[in-house]
Amino acid sequence: MPSKFARFFTYGASISWSFPSSRGNKYILVVVDYLSKWVEAKALPTNDSRVFCKILKSLFARFGNPRAIISDRGENRASWSDKLDDTLWAFCTTFKIPIGCTPYKLVYGKACHLPIELEHKAYWALKHCNYDLLTTGDHRKVQLNELNELHDQAYENSLIYKEKPKRIHDSKIKDRIFNVGNRVLLFNSRLKIFSGKLKTRWTGPFTITEVFSYGTVELSQTDGPNFKVNGHRLKHYFGEDIPPMVVPDLQTIPKDN
């Protein structure tokens, strides 16, 4: 597998907040490895940069320095810090469809047996228990040698998983044919300019002045210069201009005494 797809190559980091204080902690720093989906989380009393860097340094010492850290840089309940370790355990030992296995297996090369399975002597967990140190060591070496193949399979599974929603998305895209002189509406994806989510995101109408072969369309507007947009952001406008309201002259009729 190319090095750029290795484990712990790219991190996604985010700080969650708005939780009730738990033992002085108000924030959760969550770091996810993009390939293995391995998750690390830490309860924090504050969300300043010094605490953030301290946690990241501890991760670098365990897993090595990543090539990139991706974060949305966005803004960051009472016993949540006590349940954080249990949540991480459940997440990292749960089968993930995009990679075709659990994050635990992708990182450590073996299945994870829960303590309750060993306590109640579950057959599928006990049948793998071998107290012969030599045999166990040889089996562990085989598991570690299979990690590279497991990484390749996880990467291929993630590509297949991403391809399915892409096909569904592309199948819903309808080809629109635009000609010079057509009137169209423009989809504006800058959500911050809209005060309410029920307000329309389509602006216009605009008039098409030129259509390019590579999908770009040039639009004209009455109060500004022409500009170019992607044709996927347009749809035909079939309405008519609203005529200005004409208020007829009103005559005042004097009131009879």
mmCIF file of C-alpha atoms in Angstrom:
data_model
loop_
_atom_site.group_PDB
_atom_site.id
_atom_site.type_symbol
_atom_site.label_atom_id
_atom_site.label_comp_id
_atom_site.label_asym_id
_atom_site.label_seq_id
_atom_site.Cartn_x
_atom_site.Cartn_y
_atom_site.Cartn_z
ATOM 1 C CA MET A 1 0.000 0.000 0.000
ATOM 2 C CA PRO A 2 1.355 3.483 -0.763
ATOM 3 C CA SER A 3 2.630 5.346 2.251
ATOM 4 C CA LYS A 4 0.006 8.052 1.887
ATOM 5 C CA PHE A 5 -2.675 5.496 2.779
ATOM 6 C CA ALA A 6 -0.900 4.177 5.876
ATOM 7 C CA ARG A 7 -2.483 4.085 9.304
ATOM 8 C CA PHE A 8 -2.345 7.295 11.326
ATOM 9 C CA PHE A 9 -1.338 9.215 8.210
ATOM 10 C CA THR A 10 -4.247 11.658 8.439
ATOM 11 C CA TYR A 11 -6.125 12.650 11.593
ATOM 12 C CA GLY A 12 -9.523 14.248 11.886
ATOM 13 C CA ALA A 13 -9.757 16.293 15.090
ATOM 14 C CA SER A 14 -12.760 17.963 16.685
ATOM 15 C CA ILE A 15 -13.709 19.381 20.080
ATOM 16 C CA SER A 16 -17.263 18.782 21.322
ATOM 17 C CA TRP A 17 -18.782 21.007 23.975
ATOM 18 C CA SER A 18 -22.094 22.128 25.548
ATOM 19 C CA PHE A 19 -21.888 19.269 28.051
ATOM 20 C CA PRO A 20 -22.617 19.692 31.763
ATOM 21 C CA SER A 21 -19.418 19.787 33.766
ATOM 22 C CA SER A 22 -18.211 16.347 34.868
ATOM 23 C CA ARG A 23 -15.380 16.327 37.404
ATOM 24 C CA GLY A 24 -14.221 19.666 36.078
ATOM 25 C CA ASN A 25 -14.313 18.573 32.438
ATOM 26 C CA LYS A 26 -16.472 20.409 29.917
ATOM 27 C CA TYR A 27 -15.055 19.381 26.536
ATOM 28 C CA ILE A 28 -14.177 16.237 24.573
ATOM 29 C CA LEU A 29 -11.310 16.185 22.107
ATOM 30 C CA VAL A 30 -11.977 13.463 19.510
ATOM 31 C CA VAL A 31 -9.253 12.366 17.065
ATOM 32 C CA VAL A 32 -10.041 9.822 14.321
ATOM 33 C CA ASP A 33 -7.584 8.042 12.017
ATOM 34 C CA TYR A 34 -8.981 8.312 8.488
ATOM 35 C CA LEU A 35 -7.894 4.827 7.335
ATOM 36 C CA SER A 36 -8.371 2.499 10.302
ATOM 37 C CA LYS A 37 -11.205 4.587 11.869
ATOM 38 C CA TRP A 38 -9.361 4.246 15.207
ATOM 39 C CA VAL A 39 -10.650 6.795 17.709
ATOM 40 C CA GLU A 40 -8.905 8.562 20.557
ATOM 41 C CA ALA A 41 -10.818 10.837 22.931
ATOM 42 C CA LYS A 42 -9.882 12.899 25.956
ATOM 43 C CA ALA A 43 -11.965 14.805 28.487
ATOM 44 C CA LEU A 44 -10.706 18.379 28.869
ATOM 45 C CA PRO A 45 -11.432 21.139 31.383
ATOM 46 C CA THR A 46 -10.716 23.856 28.800
ATOM 47 C CA ASN A 47 -10.420 24.056 25.033
ATOM 48 C CA ASP A 48 -7.405 26.320 24.675
ATOM 49 C CA SER A 49 -4.547 25.628 22.287
ATOM 50 C CA ARG A 50 -2.077 24.548 24.993
ATOM 51 C CA VAL A 51 -4.289 21.667 26.137
ATOM 52 C CA PHE A 52 -4.987 20.723 22.524
ATOM 53 C CA CYS A 53 -1.279 20.579 21.668
ATOM 54 C CA LYS A 54 -0.488 18.568 24.811
ATOM 55 C CA ILE A 55 -2.987 15.854 23.848
ATOM 56 C CA LEU A 56 -1.739 15.753 20.267
ATOM 57 C CA LYS A 57 1.851 15.331 21.443
ATOM 58 C CA SER A 58 0.834 12.293 23.484
ATOM 59 C CA LEU A 59 -0.775 10.798 20.370
ATOM 60 C CA PHE A 60 2.337 11.480 18.307
ATOM 61 C CA ALA A 61 4.447 9.644 20.887
ATOM 62 C CA ARG A 62 2.210 6.563 20.586
ATOM 63 C CA PHE A 63 1.402 6.466 16.877
ATOM 64 C CA GLY A 64 3.984 8.726 15.240
ATOM 65 C CA ASN A 65 3.648 12.086 13.539
ATOM 66 C CA PRO A 66 0.810 12.316 10.989
ATOM 67 C CA ARG A 67 1.144 14.000 7.633
ATOM 68 C CA ALA A 68 -2.025 16.047 8.100
ATOM 69 C CA ILE A 69 -4.555 16.983 10.788
ATOM 70 C CA ILE A 70 -7.989 17.957 9.496
ATOM 71 C CA SER A 71 -10.336 20.004 11.663
ATOM 72 C CA ASP A 72 -13.365 22.168 11.003
ATOM 73 C CA ARG A 73 -12.062 24.691 13.546
ATOM 74 C CA GLY A 74 -15.632 25.066 14.740
ATOM 75 C CA GLU A 75 -16.975 25.968 18.179
ATOM 76 C CA ASN A 76 -16.653 23.565 20.617
ATOM 77 C CA ARG A 77 -24.284 15.937 29.867
ATOM 78 C CA ALA A 78 -23.181 15.120 33.931
ATOM 79 C CA SER A 79 -21.412 11.717 33.967
ATOM 80 C CA TRP A 80 -20.252 11.652 30.348
ATOM 81 C CA SER A 81 -16.552 11.612 31.255
ATOM 82 C CA ASP A 82 -17.061 8.354 33.199
ATOM 83 C CA LYS A 83 -18.584 6.705 30.113
ATOM 84 C CA LEU A 84 -16.006 7.976 27.632
ATOM 85 C CA ASP A 85 -13.728 4.927 27.853
ATOM 86 C CA ASP A 86 -16.692 2.568 27.433
ATOM 87 C CA THR A 87 -17.829 4.522 24.392
ATOM 88 C CA LEU A 88 -14.390 4.325 22.804
ATOM 89 C CA TRP A 89 -14.191 0.593 23.480
ATOM 90 C CA ALA A 90 -17.577 0.013 21.848
ATOM 91 C CA PHE A 91 -16.722 2.149 18.837
ATOM 92 C CA CYS A 92 -13.303 0.624 18.175
ATOM 93 C CA THR A 93 -14.606 -2.953 18.479
ATOM 94 C CA THR A 94 -17.657 -2.443 16.241
ATOM 95 C CA PHE A 95 -17.650 -3.700 12.660
ATOM 96 C CA LYS A 96 -17.301 -0.853 10.161
ATOM 97 C CA ILE A 97 -18.780 -1.353 6.703
ATOM 98 C CA PRO A 98 -16.344 1.030 4.916
ATOM 99 C CA ILE A 99 -13.264 -0.985 5.983
ATOM 100 C CA GLY A 100 -14.836 -4.455 6.266
ATOM 101 C CA CYS A 101 -13.635 -5.136 9.826
ATOM 102 C CA THR A 102 -13.288 -3.467 13.219
ATOM 103 C CA PRO A 103 -10.807 -0.634 13.852
ATOM 104 C CA TYR A 104 -9.295 -2.790 16.617
ATOM 105 C CA LYS A 105 -8.466 -5.591 14.186
ATOM 106 C CA LEU A 106 -7.076 -3.191 11.608
ATOM 107 C CA VAL A 107 -4.707 -1.659 14.164
ATOM 108 C CA TYR A 108 -3.682 -4.721 16.208
ATOM 109 C CA GLY A 109 -4.208 -7.491 13.657
ATOM 110 C CA LYS A 110 -6.504 -9.646 15.803
ATOM 111 C CA ALA A 111 -10.060 -9.804 17.078
ATOM 112 C CA CYS A 112 -10.943 -8.202 20.386
ATOM 113 C CA HIS A 113 -12.507 -10.445 23.035
ATOM 114 C CA LEU A 114 -14.718 -8.603 25.481
ATOM 115 C CA PRO A 115 -14.182 -9.287 29.200
ATOM 116 C CA ILE A 116 -17.768 -10.550 29.521
ATOM 117 C CA GLU A 117 -17.094 -13.172 26.849
ATOM 118 C CA LEU A 118 -14.179 -14.574 28.815
ATOM 119 C CA GLU A 119 -16.074 -14.305 32.102
ATOM 120 C CA HIS A 120 -18.988 -16.376 30.797
ATOM 121 C CA LYS A 121 -16.639 -18.664 28.839
ATOM 122 C CA ALA A 122 -18.047 -17.979 25.406
ATOM 123 C CA TYR A 123 -16.942 -20.784 23.096
ATOM 124 C CA TRP A 124 -15.853 -18.627 20.183
ATOM 125 C CA ALA A 125 -13.555 -16.654 22.480
ATOM 126 C CA LEU A 126 -12.164 -19.597 24.502
ATOM 127 C CA LYS A 127 -11.410 -21.759 21.470
ATOM 128 C CA HIS A 128 -8.692 -19.290 20.484
ATOM 129 C CA CYS A 129 -7.091 -19.301 23.934
ATOM 130 C CA ASN A 130 -3.788 -21.128 23.863
ATOM 131 C CA TYR A 131 -1.557 -21.182 26.914
ATOM 132 C CA ASP A 132 1.401 -22.618 25.007
ATOM 133 C CA LEU A 133 3.692 -19.578 24.812
ATOM 134 C CA LEU A 134 5.627 -20.856 21.805
ATOM 135 C CA THR A 135 2.524 -21.637 19.747
ATOM 136 C CA THR A 136 0.858 -18.410 20.797
ATOM 137 C CA GLY A 137 3.932 -16.400 19.829
ATOM 138 C CA ASP A 138 4.109 -18.006 16.393
ATOM 139 C CA HIS A 139 0.415 -17.353 15.827
ATOM 140 C CA ARG A 140 0.837 -13.722 16.827
ATOM 141 C CA LYS A 141 3.696 -13.297 14.352
ATOM 142 C CA VAL A 142 1.460 -14.605 11.584
ATOM 143 C CA GLN A 143 -1.232 -12.103 12.560
ATOM 144 C CA LEU A 144 1.226 -9.212 12.452
ATOM 145 C CA ASN A 145 2.521 -10.313 9.062
ATOM 146 C CA GLU A 146 -1.052 -10.290 7.759
ATOM 147 C CA LEU A 147 -1.544 -6.649 8.743
ATOM 148 C CA ASN A 148 -0.301 -5.266 5.410
ATOM 149 C CA GLU A 149 -2.797 -7.390 3.509
ATOM 150 C CA LEU A 150 -5.515 -6.340 5.942
ATOM 151 C CA HIS A 151 -4.675 -2.683 5.301
ATOM 152 C CA ASP A 152 -4.943 -3.193 1.537
ATOM 153 C CA GLN A 153 -8.335 -4.850 1.927
ATOM 154 C CA ALA A 154 -9.576 -2.042 4.186
ATOM 155 C CA TYR A 155 -8.506 0.577 1.660
ATOM 156 C CA GLU A 156 -10.224 -1.268 -1.208
ATOM 157 C CA ASN A 157 -13.388 -1.702 0.869
ATOM 158 C CA SER A 158 -13.452 2.014 1.662
ATOM 159 C CA LEU A 159 -13.224 2.855 -2.049
ATOM 160 C CA ILE A 160 -16.085 0.476 -2.858
ATOM 161 C CA TYR A 161 -18.170 1.931 -0.031
ATOM 162 C CA LYS A 162 -17.640 5.495 -1.286
ATOM 163 C CA GLU A 163 -18.432 4.521 -4.872
ATOM 164 C CA LYS A 164 -21.984 3.379 -4.022
ATOM 165 C CA PRO A 165 -23.318 6.738 -2.712
ATOM 166 C CA LYS A 166 -21.521 8.439 -5.595
ATOM 167 C CA ARG A 167 -23.436 6.314 -8.105
ATOM 168 C CA ILE A 168 -26.701 7.074 -6.316
ATOM 169 C CA HIS A 169 -25.906 10.783 -6.336
ATOM 170 C CA ASP A 170 -24.923 10.798 -10.012
ATOM 171 C CA SER A 171 -28.052 8.865 -10.998
ATOM 172 C CA LYS A 172 -30.213 11.666 -9.601
ATOM 173 C CA ILE A 173 -28.464 14.356 -11.628
ATOM 174 C CA LYS A 174 -30.552 15.282 -14.651
ATOM 175 C CA ASP A 175 -28.920 16.758 -17.706
ATOM 176 C CA ARG A 176 -30.170 20.257 -18.398
ATOM 177 C CA ILE A 177 -29.797 21.855 -21.801
ATOM 178 C CA PHE A 178 -29.273 25.604 -21.741
ATOM 179 C CA ASN A 179 -29.309 27.939 -24.719
ATOM 180 C CA VAL A 180 -28.396 31.563 -25.150
ATOM 181 C CA GLY A 181 -31.311 33.744 -24.128
ATOM 182 C CA ASN A 182 -32.800 31.292 -21.621
ATOM 183 C CA ARG A 183 -33.759 32.672 -18.244
ATOM 184 C CA VAL A 184 -32.464 30.672 -15.297
ATOM 185 C CA LEU A 185 -32.265 30.653 -11.504
ATOM 186 C CA LEU A 186 -28.931 30.329 -9.692
ATOM 187 C CA PHE A 187 -28.438 28.121 -6.620
ATOM 188 C CA ASN A 188 -26.457 29.959 -3.956
ATOM 189 C CA SER A 189 -24.684 27.583 -1.560
ATOM 190 C CA ARG A 190 -23.433 30.278 0.806
ATOM 191 C CA LEU A 191 -25.732 29.330 3.658
ATOM 192 C CA LYS A 192 -24.634 32.102 5.995
ATOM 193 C CA ILE A 193 -26.402 34.749 3.958
ATOM 194 C CA PHE A 194 -29.774 33.123 4.592
ATOM 195 C CA SER A 195 -31.436 34.000 7.874
ATOM 196 C CA GLY A 196 -33.826 31.037 7.897
ATOM 197 C CA LYS A 197 -33.611 27.492 6.588
ATOM 198 C CA LEU A 198 -37.028 27.786 4.895
ATOM 199 C CA LYS A 199 -35.898 30.709 2.778
ATOM 200 C CA THR A 200 -35.211 29.837 -0.844
ATOM 201 C CA ARG A 201 -31.616 29.388 -1.980
ATOM 202 C CA TRP A 202 -32.380 30.220 -5.603
ATOM 203 C CA THR A 203 -31.716 33.748 -6.843
ATOM 204 C CA GLY A 204 -32.545 35.405 -10.115
ATOM 205 C CA PRO A 205 -33.752 35.213 -12.740
ATOM 206 C CA PHE A 206 -30.673 35.734 -14.907
ATOM 207 C CA THR A 207 -30.278 35.634 -18.678
ATOM 208 C CA ILE A 208 -27.796 33.307 -20.388
ATOM 209 C CA THR A 209 -25.424 35.169 -22.695
ATOM 210 C CA GLU A 210 -23.029 32.328 -23.580
ATOM 211 C CA VAL A 211 -22.795 28.552 -23.088
ATOM 212 C CA PHE A 212 -19.335 26.928 -23.049
ATOM 213 C CA SER A 213 -18.548 23.361 -24.072
ATOM 214 C CA TYR A 214 -17.061 22.412 -20.693
ATOM 215 C CA GLY A 215 -20.258 23.095 -18.729
ATOM 216 C CA THR A 216 -19.734 26.710 -17.753
ATOM 217 C CA VAL A 217 -22.489 29.235 -18.422
ATOM 218 C CA GLU A 218 -22.176 33.007 -18.582
ATOM 219 C CA LEU A 219 -25.030 34.974 -17.031
ATOM 220 C CA SER A 220 -26.048 38.590 -17.280
ATOM 221 C CA GLN A 221 -27.749 40.643 -14.607
ATOM 222 C CA THR A 222 -29.495 43.964 -14.795
ATOM 223 C CA ASP A 223 -27.536 45.686 -12.060
ATOM 224 C CA GLY A 224 -24.035 44.283 -12.519
ATOM 225 C CA PRO A 225 -21.453 42.755 -14.850
ATOM 226 C CA ASN A 226 -21.725 39.340 -16.472
ATOM 227 C CA PHE A 227 -20.339 36.369 -14.539
ATOM 228 C CA LYS A 228 -19.669 32.657 -15.125
ATOM 229 C CA VAL A 229 -21.049 29.741 -13.092
ATOM 230 C CA ASN A 230 -21.199 25.955 -13.293
ATOM 231 C CA GLY A 231 -24.230 24.687 -15.196
ATOM 232 C CA HIS A 232 -25.115 22.286 -12.362
ATOM 233 C CA ARG A 233 -26.055 25.285 -10.224
ATOM 234 C CA LEU A 234 -28.716 26.469 -12.670
ATOM 235 C CA LYS A 235 -32.301 25.541 -13.406
ATOM 236 C CA HIS A 236 -34.737 26.908 -15.951
ATOM 237 C CA TYR A 237 -36.980 29.774 -14.941
ATOM 238 C CA PHE A 238 -40.497 29.511 -16.374
ATOM 239 C CA GLY A 239 -42.130 32.405 -14.552
ATOM 240 C CA GLU A 240 -42.873 35.888 -15.730
ATOM 241 C CA ASP A 241 -41.842 39.237 -14.435
ATOM 242 C CA ILE A 242 -44.212 40.599 -11.840
ATOM 243 C CA PRO A 243 -45.706 43.826 -13.196
ATOM 244 C CA PRO A 244 -45.384 46.838 -10.950
ATOM 245 C CA MET A 245 -48.410 47.548 -8.840
ATOM 246 C CA VAL A 246 -50.467 50.438 -10.196
ATOM 247 C CA VAL A 247 -52.491 52.321 -7.616
ATOM 248 C CA PRO A 248 -55.418 54.161 -9.226
ATOM 249 C CA ASP A 249 -56.197 57.695 -8.267
ATOM 250 C CA LEU A 250 -58.671 57.822 -5.425
ATOM 251 C CA GLN A 251 -61.299 60.470 -5.118
ATOM 252 C CA THR A 252 -62.344 61.690 -1.720
ATOM 253 C CA ILE A 253 -66.078 61.801 -1.249
ATOM 254 C CA PRO A 254 -67.158 64.320 1.342
ATOM 255 C CA LYS A 255 -69.172 62.937 4.198
ATOM 256 C CA ASP A 256 -72.767 64.052 4.396
ATOM 257 C CA ASN A 257 -73.576 66.034 7.450
#
